[in-house]
mmCIF file of C-alpha atoms in Angstrom:
data_model
loop_
_atom_site.group_PDB
_atom_site.id
_atom_site.type_symbol
_atom_site.label_atom_id
_atom_site.label_comp_id
_atom_site.label_asym_id
_atom_site.label_seq_id
_atom_site.Cartn_x
_atom_site.Cartn_y
_atom_site.Cartn_z
ATOM 1 C CA MET L 62 0.007 0.257 -0.137
ATOM 2 C CA ASN L 63 1.489 3.455 -0.842
ATOM 3 C CA LEU L 64 2.254 6.012 2.523
ATOM 4 C CA PHE L 65 2.795 8.427 0.273
ATOM 5 C CA SER L 66 1.966 9.570 -3.254
ATOM 6 C CA LEU L 67 3.411 12.695 -4.742
ATOM 7 C CA VAL L 68 2.297 14.364 -8.127
ATOM 8 C CA GLY L 69 3.268 17.169 -9.690
ATOM 9 C CA VAL L 70 4.927 18.694 -6.419
ATOM 10 C CA ARG L 71 6.842 21.783 -6.896
ATOM 11 C CA GLN L 72 8.118 24.022 -4.031
ATOM 12 C CA VAL L 73 9.149 27.352 -4.923
ATOM 13 C CA PHE L 74 10.812 29.651 -3.247
ATOM 14 C CA ALA L 75 11.692 33.734 -3.402
ATOM 15 C CA GLY L 76 10.940 32.952 -7.748
ATOM 16 C CA ARG L 77 13.452 29.885 -7.081
ATOM 17 C CA THR L 78 12.258 26.549 -7.613
ATOM 18 C CA VAL L 79 13.658 23.981 -4.778
ATOM 19 C CA LEU L 80 11.768 21.230 -5.708
ATOM 20 C CA ASP L 81 10.386 19.526 -8.540
ATOM 21 C CA ILE L 82 8.753 15.982 -8.579
ATOM 22 C CA ASP L 83 6.423 14.515 -11.141
ATOM 23 C CA CYS L 84 5.828 11.479 -8.990
ATOM 24 C CA LEU L 85 6.792 9.311 -6.207
ATOM 25 C CA ASP L 86 5.351 6.197 -4.485
ATOM 26 C CA LEU L 87 6.487 5.830 -1.201
ATOM 27 C CA LEU L 88 4.942 2.352 0.276
ATOM 28 C CA SER L 89 4.135 1.691 3.514
ATOM 29 C CA GLY L 90 6.366 -0.347 6.161
ATOM 30 C CA ARG L 91 9.515 0.250 4.321
ATOM 31 C CA ASN L 92 13.017 2.523 5.376
ATOM 32 C CA TYR L 93 13.439 5.343 2.536
ATOM 33 C CA ALA L 94 17.603 7.376 2.933
ATOM 34 C CA LEU L 95 17.098 10.276 0.591
ATOM 35 C CA GLN L 96 20.270 11.148 -0.165
ATOM 36 C CA GLY L 97 22.074 14.002 -2.577
ATOM 37 C CA PRO L 98 23.878 17.062 -2.214
ATOM 38 C CA ASN L 99 23.477 19.906 0.125
ATOM 39 C CA GLY L 100 20.760 22.189 -1.676
ATOM 40 C CA SER L 101 18.992 19.270 -2.934
ATOM 41 C CA GLY L 102 15.940 19.726 -1.994
ATOM 42 C CA LYS L 103 16.221 16.568 0.878
ATOM 43 C CA THR L 104 15.007 19.060 3.451
ATOM 44 C CA THR L 105 12.214 20.821 1.452
ATOM 45 C CA LEU L 106 10.408 17.587 0.729
ATOM 46 C CA LEU L 107 11.085 16.272 4.695
ATOM 47 C CA GLN L 108 9.157 19.593 5.406
ATOM 48 C CA VAL L 109 6.515 18.250 3.121
ATOM 49 C CA LEU L 110 5.383 14.935 4.431
ATOM 50 C CA ALA L 111 5.476 16.053 7.037
ATOM 51 C CA PHE L 112 2.893 18.201 6.579
ATOM 52 C CA LEU L 113 5.016 21.566 7.470
ATOM 53 C CA GLU L 114 4.905 22.782 4.530
ATOM 54 C CA GLU L 115 2.560 23.358 2.018
ATOM 55 C CA PRO L 116 3.576 23.098 -2.113
ATOM 56 C CA THR L 117 3.018 25.769 -4.101
ATOM 57 C CA GLN L 118 1.497 23.537 -6.685
ATOM 58 C CA GLY L 119 0.519 19.878 -7.085
ATOM 59 C CA LYS L 120 -1.050 16.351 -5.076
ATOM 60 C CA ILE L 121 -0.288 15.041 -1.879
ATOM 61 C CA TYR L 122 -2.018 11.298 -0.666
ATOM 62 C CA PHE L 123 -1.404 9.895 2.521
ATOM 63 C CA ASN L 124 -2.875 6.275 2.847
ATOM 64 C CA GLY L 125 -4.333 7.106 -0.118
ATOM 65 C CA GLU L 126 -6.521 9.902 1.033
ATOM 66 C CA PRO L 127 -5.568 13.617 -1.033
ATOM 67 C CA VAL L 128 -4.302 15.810 1.822
ATOM 68 C CA VAL L 129 -6.197 19.180 2.880
ATOM 69 C CA TRP L 130 -4.178 21.848 3.311
ATOM 70 C CA ARG L 131 -6.535 23.066 6.200
ATOM 71 C CA GLU L 132 -4.838 23.102 9.842
ATOM 72 C CA LYS L 133 -7.434 22.071 11.420
ATOM 73 C CA LYS L 134 -7.030 18.641 8.681
ATOM 74 C CA LEU L 135 -3.444 18.652 9.228
ATOM 75 C CA CYS L 136 -3.102 18.306 12.727
ATOM 76 C CA ALA L 137 -5.203 15.007 13.071
ATOM 77 C CA LEU L 138 -1.961 14.225 10.130
ATOM 78 C CA ARG L 139 0.858 15.508 12.327
ATOM 79 C CA ARG L 140 0.060 12.994 15.065
ATOM 80 C CA LYS L 141 0.587 10.387 12.702
ATOM 81 C CA VAL L 142 3.802 11.824 11.139
ATOM 82 C CA ILE L 143 6.216 12.975 13.014
ATOM 83 C CA LEU L 144 9.989 15.252 11.973
ATOM 84 C CA VAL L 145 12.922 14.947 14.388
ATOM 85 C CA ASP L 146 14.981 17.644 13.332
ATOM 86 C CA GLN L 147 19.056 17.597 12.647
ATOM 87 C CA HIS L 148 19.015 19.576 15.790
ATOM 88 C CA PRO L 149 16.677 18.978 18.149
ATOM 89 C CA ILE L 150 15.101 21.466 20.834
ATOM 90 C CA MET L 151 14.972 20.999 24.030
ATOM 91 C CA PHE L 152 13.034 22.892 26.471
ATOM 92 C CA SER L 153 14.288 23.961 30.087
ATOM 93 C CA THR L 154 12.762 21.037 32.320
ATOM 94 C CA SER L 155 13.537 17.307 33.041
ATOM 95 C CA VAL L 156 14.056 15.117 29.658
ATOM 96 C CA ARG L 157 10.431 13.263 31.234
ATOM 97 C CA ASN L 158 8.606 15.968 30.711
ATOM 98 C CA ASN L 159 10.232 16.911 27.646
ATOM 99 C CA VAL L 160 9.607 12.960 26.168
ATOM 100 C CA GLU L 161 5.690 13.907 27.982
ATOM 101 C CA TYR L 162 5.211 17.120 26.263
ATOM 102 C CA GLY L 163 3.166 15.630 23.399
ATOM 103 C CA LEU L 164 1.129 13.075 25.413
ATOM 104 C CA ARG L 165 0.720 16.470 27.641
ATOM 105 C CA MET L 166 -0.969 18.400 24.763
ATOM 106 C CA ARG L 167 -3.246 15.414 23.532
ATOM 107 C CA GLY L 168 -5.022 15.104 27.112
ATOM 108 C CA LEU L 169 -3.345 11.682 27.997
ATOM 109 C CA ALA L 170 -3.397 11.046 31.997
ATOM 110 C CA ALA L 171 -0.789 11.493 33.897
ATOM 111 C CA ARG L 172 -0.051 7.845 34.674
ATOM 112 C CA GLN L 173 -0.204 6.747 30.997
ATOM 113 C CA ARG L 174 2.109 9.771 29.755
ATOM 114 C CA ARG L 175 4.420 8.462 32.664
ATOM 115 C CA ARG L 176 4.647 4.786 31.229
ATOM 116 C CA LEU L 177 5.053 5.478 27.627
ATOM 117 C CA ALA L 178 8.207 7.963 28.467
ATOM 118 C CA GLU L 179 10.081 5.797 30.141
ATOM 119 C CA GLU L 180 9.415 3.415 27.738
ATOM 120 C CA SER L 181 10.693 5.772 24.474
ATOM 121 C CA LEU L 182 13.378 6.606 26.880
ATOM 122 C CA GLU L 183 14.236 2.583 27.504
ATOM 123 C CA LEU L 184 14.744 2.117 23.529
ATOM 124 C CA VAL L 185 16.888 5.095 23.210
ATOM 125 C CA GLY L 186 18.939 3.784 26.020
ATOM 126 C CA LEU L 187 18.568 6.835 27.994
ATOM 127 C CA LYS L 188 15.994 5.474 30.694
ATOM 128 C CA ASP L 189 18.304 6.436 33.781
ATOM 129 C CA PHE L 190 18.480 10.043 32.818
ATOM 130 C CA VAL L 191 14.287 10.377 33.308
ATOM 131 C CA ASP L 192 15.768 14.022 35.834
ATOM 132 C CA ARG L 193 17.937 15.292 34.503
ATOM 133 C CA PRO L 194 18.095 18.592 33.096
ATOM 134 C CA ALA L 195 17.004 18.088 29.175
ATOM 135 C CA HIS L 196 19.263 21.653 27.997
ATOM 136 C CA ARG L 197 22.198 20.332 29.227
ATOM 137 C CA LEU L 198 22.601 17.109 27.132
ATOM 138 C CA SER L 199 25.501 16.404 24.909
ATOM 139 C CA GLY L 200 23.861 16.272 21.094
ATOM 140 C CA GLY L 201 23.933 12.852 20.685
ATOM 141 C CA GLU L 202 22.274 12.234 23.797
ATOM 142 C CA THR L 203 19.916 15.193 22.863
ATOM 143 C CA GLN L 204 19.122 13.952 19.363
ATOM 144 C CA ARG L 205 17.742 10.585 21.082
ATOM 145 C CA VAL L 206 15.539 12.589 23.794
ATOM 146 C CA ALA L 207 14.232 13.847 20.553
ATOM 147 C CA ILE L 208 13.345 10.020 18.895
ATOM 148 C CA ALA L 209 12.111 9.189 22.397
ATOM 149 C CA ARG L 210 9.644 12.150 22.418
ATOM 150 C CA ALA L 211 8.764 10.658 18.844
ATOM 151 C CA LEU L 212 8.041 7.416 19.841
ATOM 152 C CA ALA L 213 5.640 8.271 22.715
ATOM 153 C CA CYS L 214 3.304 9.790 20.730
ATOM 154 C CA ALA L 215 3.022 6.308 18.638
ATOM 155 C CA PRO L 216 3.296 7.560 14.860
ATOM 156 C CA GLU L 217 2.984 5.948 11.983
ATOM 157 C CA VAL L 218 6.043 7.416 9.892
ATOM 158 C CA LEU L 219 9.462 9.297 11.659
ATOM 159 C CA LEU L 220 11.041 11.185 9.702
ATOM 160 C CA PHE L 221 14.824 12.520 10.018
ATOM 161 C CA ASP L 222 17.160 15.443 8.971
ATOM 162 C CA GLU L 223 20.188 14.062 8.979
ATOM 163 C CA PRO L 224 19.952 12.409 12.238
ATOM 164 C CA THR L 225 23.571 11.175 13.131
ATOM 165 C CA ALA L 226 25.591 14.651 11.528
ATOM 166 C CA SER L 227 26.231 16.540 14.202
ATOM 167 C CA VAL L 228 26.887 13.479 16.826
ATOM 168 C CA ASP L 229 29.721 11.818 18.174
ATOM 169 C CA VAL L 230 30.745 8.068 16.835
ATOM 170 C CA GLU L 231 29.481 6.093 19.661
ATOM 171 C CA ASN L 232 25.930 8.211 19.256
ATOM 172 C CA GLN L 233 26.236 7.457 15.763
ATOM 173 C CA ALA L 234 25.863 3.914 16.620
ATOM 174 C CA LEU L 235 22.937 4.474 19.106
ATOM 175 C CA ILE L 236 21.006 6.428 17.013
ATOM 176 C CA GLU L 237 21.308 3.925 14.022
ATOM 177 C CA ARG L 238 20.527 0.801 16.555
ATOM 178 C CA VAL L 239 17.578 2.903 17.492
ATOM 179 C CA ILE L 240 16.348 3.533 13.706
ATOM 180 C CA GLN L 241 16.897 -0.351 13.496
ATOM 181 C CA GLU L 242 14.645 -1.174 16.346
ATOM 182 C CA ILE L 243 12.245 0.939 15.125
ATOM 183 C CA HIS L 244 11.078 -0.364 12.249
ATOM 184 C CA ARG L 245 11.379 -3.935 13.526
ATOM 185 C CA GLN L 246 9.600 -3.419 17.351
ATOM 186 C CA LYS L 247 7.084 -0.710 16.327
ATOM 187 C CA GLY L 248 6.290 -1.200 12.955
ATOM 188 C CA VAL L 249 7.066 2.470 11.636
ATOM 189 C CA SER L 250 7.653 3.634 8.619
ATOM 190 C CA VAL L 251 10.603 5.667 8.377
ATOM 191 C CA ILE L 252 11.968 8.266 5.884
ATOM 192 C CA PHE L 253 15.695 9.757 6.145
ATOM 193 C CA ALA L 254 17.800 12.121 4.570
ATOM 194 C CA THR L 255 21.595 11.566 5.448
ATOM 195 C CA HIS L 256 24.692 12.436 2.883
ATOM 196 C CA LYS L 257 26.710 8.842 5.027
ATOM 197 C CA ARG L 258 26.376 6.405 1.987
ATOM 198 C CA LEU L 259 27.054 3.789 4.677
ATOM 199 C CA GLU L 260 24.528 4.773 6.385
ATOM 200 C CA ALA L 261 22.273 4.448 4.077
ATOM 201 C CA ALA L 262 22.851 1.202 3.204
ATOM 202 C CA ARG L 263 22.277 0.188 6.892
ATOM 203 C CA LEU L 264 19.778 1.535 7.338
ATOM 204 C CA ALA L 265 17.500 1.574 4.141
ATOM 205 C CA ASP L 266 15.368 -1.134 2.579
ATOM 206 C CA HIS L 267 15.273 1.552 -0.915
ATOM 207 C CA ARG L 268 17.315 5.243 -1.607
ATOM 208 C CA ILE L 269 16.151 7.934 -3.132
ATOM 209 C CA PHE L 270 18.621 10.149 -5.096
ATOM 210 C CA LEU L 271 17.695 14.374 -5.493
ATOM 211 C CA PHE L 272 19.637 16.679 -7.194
ATOM 212 C CA ASN L 273 18.529 20.219 -8.125
ATOM 213 C CA GLY L 274 15.043 19.130 -6.400
ATOM 214 C CA LYS L 275 14.441 16.826 -8.918
ATOM 215 C CA LEU L 276 14.724 12.728 -8.769
ATOM 216 C CA SER L 277 17.845 11.262 -10.330
ATOM 217 C CA GLY L 278 19.350 8.331 -10.180
ATOM 218 C CA PRO L 279 21.410 6.241 -8.346
ATOM 219 C CA GLY L 280 25.093 7.287 -7.508
ATOM 220 C CA GLY L 281 24.080 10.884 -6.652
ATOM 221 C CA GLU L 282 27.377 11.611 -5.091
ATOM 222 C CA ASN L 283 29.799 12.053 -8.264
ATOM 223 C CA MET L 284 27.170 15.006 -9.392
ATOM 224 C CA VAL L 285 29.565 17.010 -11.974
ATOM 225 C CA SER L 286 28.773 19.406 -15.204
ATOM 226 C CA GLY L 287 30.128 19.209 -18.288
ATOM 227 C CA THR L 288 29.486 19.425 -21.663
ATOM 228 C CA LEU L 289 27.391 17.116 -23.934
ATOM 229 C CA VAL L 290 29.434 17.046 -27.952
ATOM 230 C CA SER L 291 28.798 14.895 -30.942
ATOM 231 C CA ARG L 292 32.013 13.409 -33.017
ATOM 232 C CA ASP L 293 31.996 10.883 -34.971
ATOM 233 C CA GLY L 294 27.958 10.306 -35.055
ATOM 234 C CA SER L 295 28.643 9.711 -31.357
ATOM 235 C CA ILE L 296 27.422 11.540 -28.323
ATOM 236 C CA PHE L 297 30.483 12.246 -25.973
ATOM 237 C CA PHE L 298 30.416 13.910 -22.159
ATOM 238 C CA GLU L 299 32.874 15.688 -21.988
ATOM 239 C CA ILE L 300 33.901 16.504 -18.122
ATOM 240 C CA CYS L 301 37.066 18.791 -18.415
ATOM 241 C CA PRO L 302 39.386 18.757 -21.330
ATOM 242 C CA GLY L 303 41.290 15.374 -22.295
ATOM 243 C CA LEU L 304 38.295 13.475 -20.212
ATOM 244 C CA ASP L 305 35.267 12.485 -22.409
ATOM 245 C CA ILE L 306 33.018 8.922 -22.363
ATOM 246 C CA PRO L 307 30.552 8.012 -24.664
ATOM 247 C CA VAL L 308 26.837 7.871 -23.520
ATOM 248 C CA ALA L 309 23.508 7.315 -24.992
ATOM 249 C CA GLY L 310 21.755 10.103 -26.696
ATOM 250 C CA GLY L 311 21.724 13.441 -26.181
ATOM 251 C CA THR L 312 21.665 16.898 -27.600
ATOM 252 C CA PRO L 313 24.961 18.668 -27.733
ATOM 253 C CA GLY L 314 25.110 21.465 -25.520
ATOM 254 C CA SER L 315 26.163 22.329 -21.235
ATOM 255 C CA ALA L 316 24.747 19.252 -19.089
ATOM 256 C CA ARG L 317 24.802 17.637 -15.657
ATOM 257 C CA ALA L 318 25.428 14.299 -14.823
ATOM 258 C CA SER L 319 25.525 11.721 -12.005
ATOM 259 C CA LEU L 320 28.731 9.921 -12.329
ATOM 260 C CA LYS L 321 28.429 6.423 -9.928
ATOM 261 C CA ALA L 322 31.364 5.714 -7.710
ATOM 262 C CA GLU L 323 31.621 2.062 -8.653
ATOM 263 C CA GLY L 324 32.046 2.708 -12.184
ATOM 264 C CA ILE L 325 35.693 4.779 -11.913
ATOM 265 C CA HIS L 326 38.421 2.429 -11.922
ATOM 266 C CA ILE L 327 41.808 3.616 -10.783
ATOM 267 C CA LEU L 328 44.408 1.156 -13.028
ATOM 268 C CA SER L 329 47.112 -0.946 -11.992
ATOM 269 C CA GLY L 330 49.100 -2.261 -13.711
ATOM 270 C CA GLN L 331 48.578 -5.796 -15.064
ATOM 271 C CA ASP L 332 45.729 -4.543 -16.516
ATOM 272 C CA MET L 333 46.036 -1.416 -17.965
ATOM 273 C CA ASP L 334 46.059 -2.684 -21.603
ATOM 274 C CA ARG L 335 46.030 -0.293 -24.756
ATOM 275 C CA HIS L 336 42.254 -0.270 -24.717
ATOM 276 C CA GLN L 337 42.059 0.677 -21.130
ATOM 277 C CA VAL L 338 45.044 3.295 -21.697
ATOM 278 C CA ASP L 339 43.448 5.045 -24.623
ATOM 279 C CA ARG L 340 40.209 5.921 -22.084
ATOM 280 C CA SER L 341 42.065 6.525 -19.319
ATOM 281 C CA CYS L 342 43.221 10.206 -18.014
ATOM 282 C CA PRO L 343 45.789 11.436 -15.444
ATOM 283 C CA ALA L 344 44.384 12.015 -11.574
ATOM 284 C CA THR L 345 45.416 12.425 -7.682
ATOM 285 C CA VAL L 346 44.645 10.797 -4.830
ATOM 286 C CA GLN L 347 43.376 13.791 -2.399
ATOM 287 C CA GLN L 348 42.156 12.119 -0.015
ATOM 288 C CA MET L 349 40.993 8.469 1.003
ATOM 289 C CA THR L 350 38.602 7.208 3.458
ATOM 290 C CA VAL L 351 37.300 3.789 5.314
ATOM 291 C CA GLU L 352 33.781 2.705 5.040
ATOM 292 C CA GLY L 353 33.332 -0.661 6.188
ATOM 293 C CA ASN L 354 35.564 -3.213 4.118
ATOM 294 C CA SER L 355 35.959 -0.513 1.331
ATOM 295 C CA ILE L 356 37.940 2.577 0.557
ATOM 296 C CA LYS L 357 36.485 5.480 -0.219
ATOM 297 C CA VAL L 358 38.831 7.060 -2.780
ATOM 298 C CA LEU L 359 39.205 11.069 -3.618
ATOM 299 C CA LEU L 360 39.791 12.004 -6.990
ATOM 300 C CA ASP L 361 41.648 14.864 -8.461
ATOM 301 C CA VAL L 362 40.907 14.312 -12.925
ATOM 302 C CA GLY L 363 40.555 18.305 -13.108
ATOM 303 C CA VAL L 364 37.173 17.667 -11.411
ATOM 304 C CA PRO L 365 36.888 16.140 -7.591
ATOM 305 C CA LEU L 366 35.222 12.095 -8.296
ATOM 306 C CA LYS L 367 35.371 9.685 -5.675
ATOM 307 C CA THR L 368 35.246 6.096 -6.148
ATOM 308 C CA ILE L 369 35.058 2.705 -3.971
ATOM 309 C CA MET L 370 37.698 0.047 -3.723
ATOM 310 C CA PRO L 371 38.365 -2.918 -2.155
ATOM 311 C CA HIS L 372 40.824 -3.027 0.921
ATOM 312 C CA GLU L 373 42.855 -5.248 -0.530
ATOM 313 C CA ARG L 374 43.147 -3.312 -3.686
ATOM 314 C CA VAL L 375 44.314 -0.924 -2.345
ATOM 315 C CA ALA L 376 47.235 -2.900 -0.487
ATOM 316 C CA ALA L 377 47.791 -4.992 -3.308
ATOM 317 C CA ASP L 378 48.338 -1.720 -5.416
ATOM 318 C CA ARG L 379 49.780 0.048 -2.893
ATOM 319 C CA ILE L 380 48.074 3.378 -3.561
ATOM 320 C CA LEU L 381 48.937 6.247 -1.551
ATOM 321 C CA VAL L 382 47.337 10.094 -1.381
ATOM 322 C CA GLY L 383 49.161 12.344 -3.192
ATOM 323 C CA ASP L 384 49.276 9.177 -5.780
ATOM 324 C CA ARG L 385 49.597 9.791 -9.736
ATOM 325 C CA VAL L 386 47.445 7.767 -11.380
ATOM 326 C CA GLN L 387 45.287 6.364 -14.593
ATOM 327 C CA VAL L 388 41.259 6.055 -14.215
ATOM 328 C CA VAL L 389 39.193 5.348 -16.626
ATOM 329 C CA ILE L 390 35.033 5.956 -16.497
ATOM 330 C CA ASP L 391 32.769 3.023 -17.590
ATOM 331 C CA PRO L 392 30.236 4.702 -19.853
ATOM 332 C CA GLN L 393 27.231 3.177 -18.049
ATOM 333 C CA ALA L 394 28.304 4.340 -15.225
ATOM 334 C CA VAL L 395 27.722 7.773 -16.188
ATOM 335 C CA GLN L 396 23.634 9.229 -15.688
ATOM 336 C CA ILE L 397 22.623 12.495 -18.008
ATOM 337 C CA ILE L 398 20.811 14.187 -15.589
ATOM 338 C CA ALA L 399 20.028 17.401 -17.146
#
């Protein structure tokens, strides 16, 4: 069953279109990750899904019913869908009172509020914090209290805007575990925005990529500008002088493309046959970071590009920051966005 359906949704601020989605269906009982660069429309989409911002145009359906953007109707919907901000605000009172706030607004009895608050705090690992001043907690603890506050209200859907962006490593792991438990124990649908590739892979059933407010294909980490050029009856995407990639069609002129990290390869001496050498370009290794069982490598090919390599391959080829390497890009890794 469709949880949300968006049809022709546009959001315009000060004459600038920040969200432009022709059609998007989100199914009930699933976890979704919203990914894309800063300014791609992730937060705006969350605000629309939380019924906090009415789109400039278009229709939104929730559980098969059209959303009516009148305050009386929206109040009931906002009890079912709750957004946890990246920097949640805590009242200058105890953790318990903060978690009970939404329940108090709903008119629940004190005993029931207390029970629900303690259950929610136990799920996020903060049951012993009930009497602490909420405004003096660390960033990670504050985020977990905000999750408990939302959970206590028994929502159908929880939305998160960068839930682990501003917290330490320990709390990142705890928050990820909580999100998994919310889905497993409570059956709550979760939609969250994140810049973290592995976090999205661990927590989400599906990933949604946004670029300039529009839906784009997978692999949205490498977004580059270039030029589509026609040569010898074929179309090439030219990223910078000396680096062009054959693509399937398109109109010559300025273009924007998404490049899948898995399709960007650093060549080693043993696999540099003549064909690959002809298609390769020089690059400089600028940064290397560990991501699970892989290494994320930031390359400078004239523009910054990221690729993913197994630990074993990096060790075998002795790749280090500062090295000059040869890079080849699979044509299938390139998706023209605009």
